[in-house]
Amino acid sequence: MHQEKIQEVINEVKKIVVGQEKMVNRLLIGLFTNGHILLEGVPGLAKTLTVNTLSKVLHLDFKRIQFTPDLLPADLIGTMIYNQLNANFEVKKGPIFSNIILADEINRSPAKVQSALLEAMQEKQVTIGENTFSLDKPFLVLATQNPVDQEGTYPLPEAQVDRFMMKVNIEYPSKADELEVMRRMTNSKFTSEVRPILNKEEIFDIRSAINEVQIAEALENYIIEIVFSTRFPEKYGMHEEAKYIQFGASPRASINLNLAAKANAFMQGRDYVLPEDIKEVAEDVLNHRIILNYEAEADNVSTRDLINKILDKIPLNKSATLQ
């Protein structure tokens, strides 16, 4: 059973990573639905460790790229080099040519590097000189970023942020989890060995199985209502919330909310989606697609607050007609 394999993967990751079950779940949802994942949190919350550990549990090529202010696009995708032996230019491929890319502290690099990454994320291809190369499948960007108000960070372009299926806000661990982390990290006998569980063929099989998960028409309409309420909040009776929203979620939100809900249902052992699956993943799919204005910042209103209001406000059987 695929679910048993998935549980084996989770158990292997738990050998190294304490807590952070939500982060592991969202990374797996991204892997199984071909969606890139953005992890945001302050340093020291095991973002990099979790991605590193997950990559070891998969039979996939993995590259870690540390994004820095002086990183160049060629450092990411590769470049043309001159071969003196045959007097020709040859392509030297960069680290982007891998199955899983850990883009560490992605928001510490300037716009040119982000633009180079954008083509790879969206088109699954890279252009070097006059040559275009397809990336190997599966191709997944698992990015980490520090909060944008920290020193030396650049806000990611909206077009690139929208390419991430989910943006997961990583919280501090509980007291019990932090105690376990402390004990492990101060124990010289602790080993960080994990065994590979899933290979490419099994990942593609799981993707095919998730495509077969059933979602009722009422739930499809529920997703549409949730997304449209971020664009036209007044038409859904959210007059107070409307003054905080500058831009609502793009159509990618509807697509990814559907996919993530299916994946969540599948990982719970079901071949059908429940409303709880949609609500479970809604915040991570929507929180980077709702653009707030300065008034929201002044009133200390977050996207999480708005998404919770939306989920409370939109009933499952609502069928609003937008003109």
Coordinates of C-alpha atoms in Angstrom, one line a residue:
M1 CA 0.0 0.0 0.0
H2 CA 1.2 3.5 -0.9
Q3 CA 0.1 4.8 2.5
E4 CA 2.3 2.4 4.3
K5 CA 5.3 3.6 2.2
I6 CA 4.5 7.2 3.0
Q7 CA 4.3 6.4 6.7
E8 CA 7.7 4.7 6.4
V9 CA 9.1 7.9 4.9
I10 CA 7.6 9.9 7.8
N11 CA 9.1 7.5 10.4
E12 CA 12.5 7.8 8.8
V13 CA 12.4 11.6 8.9
K14 CA 11.3 11.5 12.5
K15 CA 14.6 9.7 13.4
I16 CA 16.4 13.0 12.7
V17 CA 13.7 15.8 12.9
V18 CA 11.8 16.3 16.2
G19 CA 8.2 17.5 15.8
Q20 CA 7.5 19.7 12.7
E21 CA 4.9 17.1 11.5
K22 CA 3.1 19.8 9.6
M23 CA 6.2 20.8 7.7
V24 CA 7.0 17.2 6.8
N25 CA 3.3 16.7 5.6
R26 CA 3.4 19.8 3.4
L27 CA 6.8 18.8 1.9
L28 CA 5.3 15.4 1.0
I29 CA 2.2 17.0 -0.5
G30 CA 4.4 19.1 -2.7
L31 CA 6.4 16.0 -3.7
F32 CA 3.3 14.0 -4.6
T33 CA 1.6 16.8 -6.5
N34 CA 4.5 18.3 -8.3
G35 CA 4.3 21.5 -6.4
H36 CA 7.1 23.7 -5.1
I37 CA 7.1 24.5 -1.4
L38 CA 8.3 27.7 0.4
L39 CA 9.2 27.4 4.1
E40 CA 9.3 30.6 6.1
G41 CA 10.6 30.9 9.6
V42 CA 13.4 32.4 11.7
P43 CA 16.8 30.6 11.7
G44 CA 17.1 27.4 13.7
L45 CA 13.7 25.8 13.2
A46 CA 15.1 22.7 11.3
K47 CA 13.9 23.9 7.9
T48 CA 17.1 22.9 6.1
L49 CA 17.6 19.8 8.2
T50 CA 14.1 18.6 7.3
V51 CA 14.6 19.0 3.6
N52 CA 18.0 17.4 3.7
T53 CA 16.7 14.4 5.7
L54 CA 13.7 14.0 3.3
S55 CA 16.1 14.0 0.3
K56 CA 18.1 11.1 1.9
V57 CA 14.9 9.1 2.3
L58 CA 14.2 9.4 -1.5
H59 CA 16.1 7.8 -4.3
L60 CA 16.5 11.2 -6.0
D61 CA 19.3 13.5 -7.0
F62 CA 19.6 16.4 -4.5
K63 CA 21.4 19.7 -4.5
R64 CA 21.5 22.4 -1.9
I65 CA 22.1 25.9 -3.1
Q66 CA 22.9 28.6 -0.6
F67 CA 21.4 31.8 -1.9
T68 CA 23.6 34.9 -1.1
P69 CA 23.5 38.5 -2.2
D70 CA 26.5 37.9 -4.6
L71 CA 25.0 34.8 -6.2
L72 CA 24.8 35.0 -10.0
P73 CA 22.3 33.3 -12.4
A74 CA 25.2 31.3 -13.9
D75 CA 25.9 29.9 -10.4
L76 CA 22.4 28.5 -10.5
I77 CA 21.6 27.3 -14.0
G78 CA 25.1 27.0 -15.5
T79 CA 27.0 28.9 -18.3
M80 CA 28.9 28.6 -21.5
I81 CA 32.7 27.9 -21.1
Y82 CA 35.3 28.0 -23.8
N83 CA 37.1 24.8 -24.5
Q84 CA 40.6 25.6 -25.8
L85 CA 41.2 22.0 -27.1
N86 CA 38.4 22.1 -29.7
A87 CA 38.0 25.9 -29.9
N88 CA 34.3 25.7 -29.1
F89 CA 32.0 26.9 -26.3
E90 CA 30.5 24.1 -24.2
V91 CA 27.6 24.1 -21.7
K92 CA 28.5 23.6 -18.1
K93 CA 25.3 22.8 -16.3
G94 CA 24.7 24.3 -12.9
P95 CA 23.2 22.7 -9.7
I96 CA 19.6 23.3 -10.9
F97 CA 19.9 20.1 -12.9
S98 CA 18.7 17.8 -10.1
N99 CA 15.5 16.3 -8.9
I100 CA 15.2 18.2 -5.6
I101 CA 16.6 21.6 -5.1
L102 CA 17.0 23.1 -1.6
A103 CA 17.0 26.8 -2.2
D104 CA 18.3 27.8 1.2
E105 CA 17.5 31.4 2.3
I106 CA 16.0 32.1 -1.2
N107 CA 15.2 35.7 -0.3
R108 CA 18.8 36.7 0.2
S109 CA 19.5 36.9 -3.5
P110 CA 18.6 39.7 -5.9
A111 CA 16.0 39.8 -8.7
K112 CA 18.2 38.4 -11.5
V113 CA 18.8 35.1 -9.7
Q114 CA 15.1 34.9 -8.9
S115 CA 14.2 35.4 -12.6
A116 CA 16.6 32.6 -13.5
L117 CA 14.9 30.3 -11.0
L118 CA 11.4 31.3 -12.2
E119 CA 11.8 29.6 -15.6
A120 CA 13.0 26.4 -14.0
M121 CA 10.0 26.3 -11.6
Q122 CA 7.3 27.1 -14.1
E123 CA 8.5 25.6 -17.4
K124 CA 10.7 22.8 -16.0
Q125 CA 13.4 23.9 -18.3
V126 CA 16.5 26.1 -18.3
T127 CA 18.0 28.3 -21.1
I128 CA 21.8 28.6 -21.3
G129 CA 23.0 30.7 -24.2
E130 CA 21.0 29.6 -27.2
N131 CA 20.3 26.1 -25.8
T132 CA 17.2 25.1 -23.8
F133 CA 17.4 22.0 -21.6
S134 CA 14.5 20.1 -20.0
L135 CA 14.9 19.3 -16.4
D136 CA 14.8 15.8 -15.1
K137 CA 11.5 14.5 -13.6
P138 CA 10.5 14.9 -10.8
F139 CA 11.8 18.4 -10.3
L140 CA 10.9 20.1 -7.1
V141 CA 12.1 23.4 -5.5
L142 CA 11.9 23.3 -1.7
A143 CA 12.9 26.8 -0.6
T144 CA 13.5 28.3 2.8
Q145 CA 13.4 32.0 3.6
N146 CA 13.8 34.2 6.7
P147 CA 11.1 36.7 7.5
V148 CA 11.4 39.7 5.1
D149 CA 12.0 42.2 7.9
Q150 CA 15.3 40.6 8.8
E151 CA 18.5 42.2 7.7
G152 CA 19.8 41.4 4.2
T153 CA 16.6 39.9 2.8
Y154 CA 14.8 40.8 -0.5
P155 CA 11.0 40.4 -0.9
L156 CA 10.4 37.7 -3.6
P157 CA 8.6 38.9 -6.7
E158 CA 4.8 38.2 -6.6
A159 CA 5.0 36.2 -9.8
Q160 CA 7.6 33.9 -8.3
V161 CA 5.8 33.5 -5.0
D162 CA 2.7 32.5 -6.8
R163 CA 4.6 29.6 -8.4
F164 CA 5.0 28.0 -5.0
M165 CA 2.1 25.6 -4.3
M166 CA 2.2 26.4 -0.6
K167 CA 4.0 28.7 1.7
V168 CA 4.4 27.1 5.2
N169 CA 5.0 29.3 8.2
I170 CA 7.2 27.3 10.6
E171 CA 6.5 27.9 14.3
Y172 CA 8.8 27.4 17.3
P173 CA 8.8 23.9 18.7
S174 CA 6.9 22.9 21.9
K175 CA 8.8 22.6 25.2
A176 CA 8.8 18.8 24.9
D177 CA 10.1 18.9 21.4
E178 CA 12.8 21.4 22.2
L179 CA 13.9 19.3 25.2
E180 CA 14.2 16.3 22.9
V181 CA 16.2 18.4 20.3
M182 CA 18.5 19.6 23.1
R183 CA 19.1 16.0 24.3
R184 CA 19.9 14.7 20.8
M185 CA 22.2 17.5 19.8
T186 CA 24.2 17.2 23.0
N187 CA 24.5 13.5 22.8
S188 CA 27.7 12.4 21.0
K189 CA 26.2 8.9 20.4
F190 CA 23.3 10.3 18.4
T191 CA 23.6 9.3 14.7
S192 CA 21.8 10.9 11.8
E193 CA 21.5 7.9 9.5
V194 CA 18.3 7.2 7.5
R195 CA 17.6 4.7 4.8
P196 CA 16.1 5.4 1.4
I197 CA 12.4 4.4 1.1
L198 CA 10.8 5.8 -2.1
N199 CA 12.2 5.8 -5.7
K200 CA 11.1 7.7 -8.8
E201 CA 8.7 5.0 -10.0
E202 CA 6.9 4.8 -6.6
I203 CA 6.6 8.6 -6.5
F204 CA 5.0 8.7 -9.9
D205 CA 2.7 5.8 -8.9
I206 CA 1.6 7.9 -5.9
R207 CA 1.0 10.9 -8.1
S208 CA -1.2 8.8 -10.4
A209 CA -3.2 7.5 -7.4
I210 CA -3.7 11.0 -6.1
N211 CA -5.1 12.0 -9.5
E212 CA -7.8 9.3 -9.0
V213 CA -9.0 10.7 -5.6
Q214 CA -12.6 11.8 -6.0
I215 CA -13.8 15.3 -5.1
A216 CA -17.5 16.1 -5.2
E217 CA -18.8 18.9 -7.3
A218 CA -20.1 20.6 -4.2
L219 CA -16.5 20.7 -2.8
E220 CA -15.1 22.0 -6.1
N221 CA -17.6 24.8 -5.9
Y222 CA -16.6 25.4 -2.3
I223 CA -13.0 25.9 -3.4
I224 CA -14.1 28.4 -6.0
E225 CA -16.1 30.3 -3.5
I226 CA -13.2 30.5 -1.1
V227 CA -10.8 31.8 -3.7
F228 CA -13.4 34.3 -5.2
S229 CA -14.1 35.6 -1.7
T230 CA -10.5 36.8 -1.5
R231 CA -11.0 38.9 -4.7
F232 CA -14.6 40.2 -4.0
P233 CA -14.9 40.1 -0.2
E234 CA -17.8 42.7 -0.2
K235 CA -20.0 40.3 -2.2
Y236 CA -19.5 37.7 0.5
G237 CA -20.5 40.1 3.3
M238 CA -16.9 40.7 4.4
H239 CA -16.9 44.5 4.3
E240 CA -14.6 45.0 7.2
E241 CA -12.0 42.6 5.8
A242 CA -12.2 44.1 2.3
K243 CA -10.4 47.2 3.2
Y244 CA -7.2 45.2 4.0
I245 CA -7.0 43.2 0.8
Q246 CA -5.0 44.8 -2.1
F247 CA -5.1 41.7 -4.4
G248 CA -6.9 38.4 -4.1
A249 CA -5.7 35.0 -4.9
S250 CA -4.9 34.0 -8.5
P251 CA -6.4 31.0 -10.3
R252 CA -3.4 28.9 -9.3
A253 CA -4.9 29.0 -5.8
S254 CA -8.0 27.1 -7.0
I255 CA -5.8 24.5 -8.8
N256 CA -3.4 24.0 -5.9
L257 CA -6.2 23.9 -3.2
N258 CA -7.8 21.1 -5.1
L259 CA -4.5 19.2 -5.6
A260 CA -3.4 19.7 -1.9
A261 CA -6.8 18.6 -0.6
K262 CA -6.7 15.4 -2.7
A263 CA -3.1 14.7 -1.5
N264 CA -4.1 15.3 2.1
A265 CA -7.1 12.9 1.7
F266 CA -4.9 10.3 0.1
M267 CA -2.3 10.5 2.8
Q268 CA -5.1 10.0 5.3
G269 CA -6.0 6.7 3.6
R270 CA -9.1 8.0 1.7
D271 CA -9.9 8.0 -2.0
Y272 CA -12.3 10.9 -1.6
V273 CA -12.0 14.5 -0.4
L274 CA -13.8 15.8 2.7
P275 CA -14.3 19.5 3.6
E276 CA -11.8 19.1 6.4
D277 CA -9.1 18.3 3.8
I278 CA -9.7 21.7 2.1
K279 CA -9.7 23.6 5.4
E280 CA -6.6 21.8 6.5
V281 CA -4.5 23.1 3.6
A282 CA -6.3 26.4 2.8
E283 CA -4.0 28.6 4.9
D284 CA -0.8 27.3 3.3
V285 CA -2.2 27.5 -0.2
L286 CA -3.6 31.0 0.2
N287 CA -1.4 32.9 2.6
H288 CA 1.2 34.0 0.0
R289 CA -1.4 34.7 -2.6
I290 CA -3.5 37.3 -0.7
I291 CA -1.7 40.6 -0.9
L292 CA -2.5 42.9 2.0
N293 CA -2.2 46.7 1.9
Y294 CA -0.5 49.1 4.4
E295 CA -3.7 49.5 6.3
A296 CA -3.6 45.8 7.3
E297 CA 0.0 46.2 8.4
A298 CA -1.0 49.3 10.5
D299 CA -3.9 47.4 12.1
N300 CA -1.7 44.3 12.7
V301 CA -4.0 42.1 10.5
S302 CA -2.4 39.0 9.0
T303 CA -3.4 36.8 6.1
R304 CA -4.0 34.0 8.6
D305 CA -6.7 36.2 10.3
L306 CA -8.4 36.8 6.9
I307 CA -8.3 33.2 5.8
N308 CA -9.8 32.1 9.1
K309 CA -12.6 34.7 8.6
I310 CA -13.2 33.4 5.1
L311 CA -13.4 29.8 6.2
D312 CA -15.9 30.8 8.9
K313 CA -17.9 33.0 6.5
I314 CA -18.2 30.7 3.5
P315 CA -20.6 27.8 4.1
L316 CA -20.2 24.6 2.1
N317 CA -23.5 24.8 0.3
K318 CA -23.1 28.5 -0.7
S319 CA -23.5 29.1 -4.4
A320 CA -22.9 32.8 -4.9
T321 CA -23.3 34.2 -8.4
L322 CA -20.7 36.8 -9.2
Q323 CA -21.5 39.2 -12.0

